[in-house]
Tab-separated table of C-alpha atoms in Angstrom:
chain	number	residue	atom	x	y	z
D	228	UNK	CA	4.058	-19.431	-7.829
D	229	UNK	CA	3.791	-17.640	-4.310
D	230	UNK	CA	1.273	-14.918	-4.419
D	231	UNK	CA	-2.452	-13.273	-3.487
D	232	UNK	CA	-5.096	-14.064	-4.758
D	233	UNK	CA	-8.361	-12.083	-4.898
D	234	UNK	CA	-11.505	-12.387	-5.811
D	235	UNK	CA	-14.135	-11.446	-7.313
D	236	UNK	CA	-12.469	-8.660	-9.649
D	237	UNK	CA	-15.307	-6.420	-10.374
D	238	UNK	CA	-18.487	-7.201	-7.366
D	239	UNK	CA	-21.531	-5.226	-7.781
D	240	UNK	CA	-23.701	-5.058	-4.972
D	241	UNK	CA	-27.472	-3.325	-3.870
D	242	UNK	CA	-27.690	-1.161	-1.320
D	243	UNK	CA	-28.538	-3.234	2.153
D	244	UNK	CA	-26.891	-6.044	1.067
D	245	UNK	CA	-23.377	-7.723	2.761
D	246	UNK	CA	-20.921	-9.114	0.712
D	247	UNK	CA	-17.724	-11.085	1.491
D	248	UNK	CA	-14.119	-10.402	-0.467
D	249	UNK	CA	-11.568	-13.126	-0.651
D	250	UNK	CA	-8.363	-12.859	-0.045
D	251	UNK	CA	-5.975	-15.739	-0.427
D	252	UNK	CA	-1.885	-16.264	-0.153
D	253	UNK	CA	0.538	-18.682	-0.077
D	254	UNK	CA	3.587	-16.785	0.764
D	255	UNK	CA	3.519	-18.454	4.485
D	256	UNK	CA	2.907	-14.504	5.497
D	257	UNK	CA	1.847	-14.248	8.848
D	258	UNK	CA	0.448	-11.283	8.939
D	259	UNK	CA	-2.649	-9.908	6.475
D	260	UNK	CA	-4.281	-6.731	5.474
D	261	UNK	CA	-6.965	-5.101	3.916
D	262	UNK	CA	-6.989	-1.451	2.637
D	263	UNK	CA	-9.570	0.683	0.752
D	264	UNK	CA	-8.687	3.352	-2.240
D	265	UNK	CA	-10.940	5.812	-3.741
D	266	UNK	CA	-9.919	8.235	-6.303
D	267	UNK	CA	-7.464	10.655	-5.484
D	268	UNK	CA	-6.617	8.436	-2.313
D	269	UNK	CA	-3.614	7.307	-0.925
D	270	UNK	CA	-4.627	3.338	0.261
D	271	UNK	CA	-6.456	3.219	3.692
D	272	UNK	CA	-6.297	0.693	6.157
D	273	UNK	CA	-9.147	-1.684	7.120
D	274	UNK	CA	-7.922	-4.024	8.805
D	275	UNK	CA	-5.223	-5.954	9.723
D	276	UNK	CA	-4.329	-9.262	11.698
D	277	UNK	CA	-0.998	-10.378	12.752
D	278	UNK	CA	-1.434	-14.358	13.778
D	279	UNK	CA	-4.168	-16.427	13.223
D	280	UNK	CA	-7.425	-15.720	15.020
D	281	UNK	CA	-6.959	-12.550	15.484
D	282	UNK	CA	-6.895	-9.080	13.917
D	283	UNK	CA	-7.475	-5.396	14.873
D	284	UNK	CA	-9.009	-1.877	13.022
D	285	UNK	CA	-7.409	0.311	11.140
D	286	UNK	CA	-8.625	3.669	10.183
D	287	UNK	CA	-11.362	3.541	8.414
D	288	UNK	CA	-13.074	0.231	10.311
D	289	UNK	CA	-16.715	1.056	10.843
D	290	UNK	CA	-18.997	-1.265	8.629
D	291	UNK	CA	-16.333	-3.894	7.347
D	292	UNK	CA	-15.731	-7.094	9.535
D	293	UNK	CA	-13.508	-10.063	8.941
D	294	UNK	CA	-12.274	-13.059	9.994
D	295	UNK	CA	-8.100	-14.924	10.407
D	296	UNK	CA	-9.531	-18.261	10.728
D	297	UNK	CA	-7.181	-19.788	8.751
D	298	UNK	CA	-3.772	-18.543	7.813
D	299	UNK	CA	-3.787	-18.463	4.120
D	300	UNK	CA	-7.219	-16.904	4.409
D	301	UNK	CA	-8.759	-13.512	5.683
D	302	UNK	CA	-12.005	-12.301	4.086
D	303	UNK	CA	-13.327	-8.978	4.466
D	304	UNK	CA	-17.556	-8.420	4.729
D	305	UNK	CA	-18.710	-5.596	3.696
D	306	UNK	CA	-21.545	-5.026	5.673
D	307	UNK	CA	-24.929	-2.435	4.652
D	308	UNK	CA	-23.663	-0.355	7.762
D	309	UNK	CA	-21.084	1.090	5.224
D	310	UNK	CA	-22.672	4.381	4.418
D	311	UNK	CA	-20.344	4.272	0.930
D	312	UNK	CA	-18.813	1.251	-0.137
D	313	UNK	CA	-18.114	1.730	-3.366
D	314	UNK	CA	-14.166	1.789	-3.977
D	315	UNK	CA	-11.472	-0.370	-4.913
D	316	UNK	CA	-10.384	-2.430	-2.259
D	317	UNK	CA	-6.645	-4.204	-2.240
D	318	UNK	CA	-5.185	-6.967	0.264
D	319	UNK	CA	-1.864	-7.596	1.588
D	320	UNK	CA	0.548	-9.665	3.521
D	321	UNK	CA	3.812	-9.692	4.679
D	322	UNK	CA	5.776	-11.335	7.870
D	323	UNK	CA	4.613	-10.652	11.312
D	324	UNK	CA	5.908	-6.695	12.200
D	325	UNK	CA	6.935	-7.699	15.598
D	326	UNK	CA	9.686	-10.464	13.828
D	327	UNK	CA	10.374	-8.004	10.833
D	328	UNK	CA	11.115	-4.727	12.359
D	329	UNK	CA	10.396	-1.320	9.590
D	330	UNK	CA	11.667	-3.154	6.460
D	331	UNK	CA	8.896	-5.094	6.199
D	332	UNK	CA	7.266	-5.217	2.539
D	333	UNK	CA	3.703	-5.751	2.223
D	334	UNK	CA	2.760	-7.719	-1.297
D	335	UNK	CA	-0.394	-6.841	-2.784
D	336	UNK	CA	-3.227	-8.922	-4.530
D	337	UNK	CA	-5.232	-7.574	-7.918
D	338	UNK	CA	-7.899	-6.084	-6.345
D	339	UNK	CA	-11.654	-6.150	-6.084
D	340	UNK	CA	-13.586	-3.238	-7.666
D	341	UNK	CA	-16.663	-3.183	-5.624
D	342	UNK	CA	-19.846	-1.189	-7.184
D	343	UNK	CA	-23.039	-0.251	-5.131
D	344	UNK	CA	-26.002	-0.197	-7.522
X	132	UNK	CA	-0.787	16.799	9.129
X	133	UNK	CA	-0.265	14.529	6.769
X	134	UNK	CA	2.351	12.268	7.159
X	135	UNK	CA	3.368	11.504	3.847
X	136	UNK	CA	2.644	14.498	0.994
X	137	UNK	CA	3.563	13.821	-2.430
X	138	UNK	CA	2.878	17.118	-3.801
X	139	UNK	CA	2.530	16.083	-7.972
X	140	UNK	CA	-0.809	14.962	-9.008
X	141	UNK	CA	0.610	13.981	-12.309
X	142	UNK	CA	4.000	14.233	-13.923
X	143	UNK	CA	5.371	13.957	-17.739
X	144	UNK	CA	8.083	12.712	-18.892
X	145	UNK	CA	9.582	11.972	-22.492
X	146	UNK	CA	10.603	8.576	-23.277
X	147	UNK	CA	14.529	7.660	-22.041
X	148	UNK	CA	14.399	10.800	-19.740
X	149	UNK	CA	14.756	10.932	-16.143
X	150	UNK	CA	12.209	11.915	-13.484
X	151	UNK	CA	12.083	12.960	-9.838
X	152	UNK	CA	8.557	12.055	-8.127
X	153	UNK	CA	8.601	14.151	-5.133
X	154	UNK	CA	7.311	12.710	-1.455
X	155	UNK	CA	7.760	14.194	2.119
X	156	UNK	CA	6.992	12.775	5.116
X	157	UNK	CA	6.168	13.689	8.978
X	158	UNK	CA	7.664	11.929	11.887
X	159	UNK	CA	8.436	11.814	15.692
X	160	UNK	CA	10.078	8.306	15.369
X	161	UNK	CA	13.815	7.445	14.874
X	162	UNK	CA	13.359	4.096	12.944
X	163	UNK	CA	11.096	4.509	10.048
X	164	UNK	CA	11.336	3.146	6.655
X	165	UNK	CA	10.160	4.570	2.891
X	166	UNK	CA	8.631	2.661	0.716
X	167	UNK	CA	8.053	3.149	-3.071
X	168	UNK	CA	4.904	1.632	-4.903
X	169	UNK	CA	4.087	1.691	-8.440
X	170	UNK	CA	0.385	0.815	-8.953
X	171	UNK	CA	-0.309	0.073	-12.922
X	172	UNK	CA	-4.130	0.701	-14.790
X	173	UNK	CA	-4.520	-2.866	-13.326
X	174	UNK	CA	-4.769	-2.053	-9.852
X	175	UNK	CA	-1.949	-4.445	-8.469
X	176	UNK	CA	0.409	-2.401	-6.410
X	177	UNK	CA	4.122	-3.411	-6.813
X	178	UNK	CA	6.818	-2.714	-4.369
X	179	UNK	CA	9.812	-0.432	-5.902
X	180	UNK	CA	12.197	0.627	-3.229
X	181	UNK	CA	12.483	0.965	-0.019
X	182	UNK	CA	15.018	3.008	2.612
X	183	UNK	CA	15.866	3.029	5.983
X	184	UNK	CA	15.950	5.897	8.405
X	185	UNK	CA	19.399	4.234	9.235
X	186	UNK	CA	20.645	3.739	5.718
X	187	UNK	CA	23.541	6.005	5.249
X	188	UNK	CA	23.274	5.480	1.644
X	189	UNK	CA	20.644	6.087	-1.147
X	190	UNK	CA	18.399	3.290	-2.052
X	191	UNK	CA	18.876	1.574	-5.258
X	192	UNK	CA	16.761	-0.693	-7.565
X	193	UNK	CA	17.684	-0.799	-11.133
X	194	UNK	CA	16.392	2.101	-12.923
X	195	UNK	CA	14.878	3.396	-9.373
X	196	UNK	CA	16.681	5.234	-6.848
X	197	UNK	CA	15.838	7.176	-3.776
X	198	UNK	CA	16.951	10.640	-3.062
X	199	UNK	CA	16.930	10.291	0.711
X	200	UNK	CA	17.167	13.602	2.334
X	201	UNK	CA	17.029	13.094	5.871
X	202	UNK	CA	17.296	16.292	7.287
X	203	UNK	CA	14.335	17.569	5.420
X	204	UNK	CA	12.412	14.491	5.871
X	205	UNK	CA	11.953	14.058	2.054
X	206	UNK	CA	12.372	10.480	-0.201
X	207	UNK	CA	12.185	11.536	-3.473
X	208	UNK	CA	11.841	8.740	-5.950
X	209	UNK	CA	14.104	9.036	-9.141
X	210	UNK	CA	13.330	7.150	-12.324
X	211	UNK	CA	16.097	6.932	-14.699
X	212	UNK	CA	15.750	6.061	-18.638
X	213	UNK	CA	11.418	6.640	-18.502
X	214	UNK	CA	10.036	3.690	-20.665
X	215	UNK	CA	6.460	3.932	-22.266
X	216	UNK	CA	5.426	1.050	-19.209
X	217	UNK	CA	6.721	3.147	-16.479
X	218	UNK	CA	3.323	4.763	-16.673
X	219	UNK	CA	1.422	4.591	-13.680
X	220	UNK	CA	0.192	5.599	-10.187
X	221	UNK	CA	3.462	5.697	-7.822
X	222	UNK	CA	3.081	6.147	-4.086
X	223	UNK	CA	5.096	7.173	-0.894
X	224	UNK	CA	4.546	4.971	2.160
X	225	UNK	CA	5.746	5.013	5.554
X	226	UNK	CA	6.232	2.795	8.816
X	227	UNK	CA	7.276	3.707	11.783
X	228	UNK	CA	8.699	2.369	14.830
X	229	UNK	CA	10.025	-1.385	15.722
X	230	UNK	CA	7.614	-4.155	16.666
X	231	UNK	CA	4.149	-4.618	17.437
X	232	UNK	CA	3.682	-0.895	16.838
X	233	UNK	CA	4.976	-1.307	13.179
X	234	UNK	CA	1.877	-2.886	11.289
X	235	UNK	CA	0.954	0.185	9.751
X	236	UNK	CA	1.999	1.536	6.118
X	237	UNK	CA	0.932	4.852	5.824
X	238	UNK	CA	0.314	6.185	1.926
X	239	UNK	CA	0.583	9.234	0.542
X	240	UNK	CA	-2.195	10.413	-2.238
X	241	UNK	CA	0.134	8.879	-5.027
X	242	UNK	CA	1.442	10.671	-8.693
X	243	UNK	CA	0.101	9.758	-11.865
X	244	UNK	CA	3.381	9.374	-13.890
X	245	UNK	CA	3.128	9.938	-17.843
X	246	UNK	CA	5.793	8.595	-20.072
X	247	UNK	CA	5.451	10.357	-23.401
X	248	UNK	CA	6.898	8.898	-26.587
């Protein structure tokens, strides 16, 4: 079945460290996404690439880098510059905007609950 | 400003009743398109709905329909028939524009939906 796929679920992390979340799909989506969510949040974009090799910020992209090597693929690091990692953190894809125009669903993966101990 | 408020926190509703979740949104565009998403305990988000700044007529999906109020710039979701596994986070969400300009879904802080038996 055509989907994402992400993982770890539940990633627990010490302060200082990086960490990497994967984020898989198979829906031939050209374009990929990665937004944040805290409590009482609305989702919050990360990140976002359109074609392969490359990708742009979003809103919130100050200590998170990633990488569109491949086109199933685009991993997100969480690097120790984030002052306050700890959220839930969701990726998406959908077809390229500039082919799709504003109907342009984005489908979601599970998730990764990331903890800083 | 926000551009999408959803103004609810949380919302009850008894079993086989019908509920209006409430969203509003801000924009300078034209073309724009509303999205509904209905994000489970789980964490997964899943698409509901979606209209069309163009749409003449209200959005429709099964038991979901959106009350599409141009004029005051409001999308209100509508959930017909409540089951106990309609409960759940649903958000507002936004795009504007056509093209390269379109990657962006913007959220609004989401309402915690509570189907009562």
């Amino acid at each position: 079945d055509g989907g994402i796929t992400q993982s770890p679920k539940y990633l627990f992390r010490k302060e200082g460290q990086n960490v990497t979340l994967s984020c898989e799909q198979n829906l031939n989506h050209d374009a990929m996404y990665w937004y944040r969510q805290d409590p009482g949040q609305g989702l919050r974009l990360i990140y976002y690439s359109q074609i392969v090799n490359d990708f742009q910020k979003g809103d919130i992209a100050e200590g998170y880098s990633v990488s569109r090597e491949k086109k199933e693929s685009f991993p997100l690091t969480v690097t120790s510059a984030q002052k306050n990692p700890t959220a839930f953190y969701l990726c998406a894809s959908s077809m390229r905007p500039r082919l799709a125009g504003v109907y342009n669903e984005q489908f979601f993966g599970p998730g990764t609950r990331l903890t800083v101990l | 400003a926000q551009k999408i408020t959803q103004t609810q926190p949380g919302m009850f509703v008894q079993e086989k009743e019908a509920v209006t979740l409430d969203c509003t949104y801000d924009t300078s565009d034209q073309s724009y398109g509303l999205f509904w998403y209905k994000q489970p305990s789980s964490g997964e988000m899943i698409f509901l709905i979606y209209q069309g700044s163009y749409d003449e007529q209200n959005a429709t999906e099964g038991r979901y329909s959106l009350n599409f109020q141009k004029a005051r710039k409001s999308a209100n979701l509508v959930i017909s028939a409540s089951q106990l596994g309609d409960s759940a986070m649903y958000f507002c969400a936004m795009r504007e524009g056509w093209g390269g300009s379109n990657y962006k879904l913007t959220f609004g802080k989401g309402t915690l939906l509570t189907v009562n038996p």
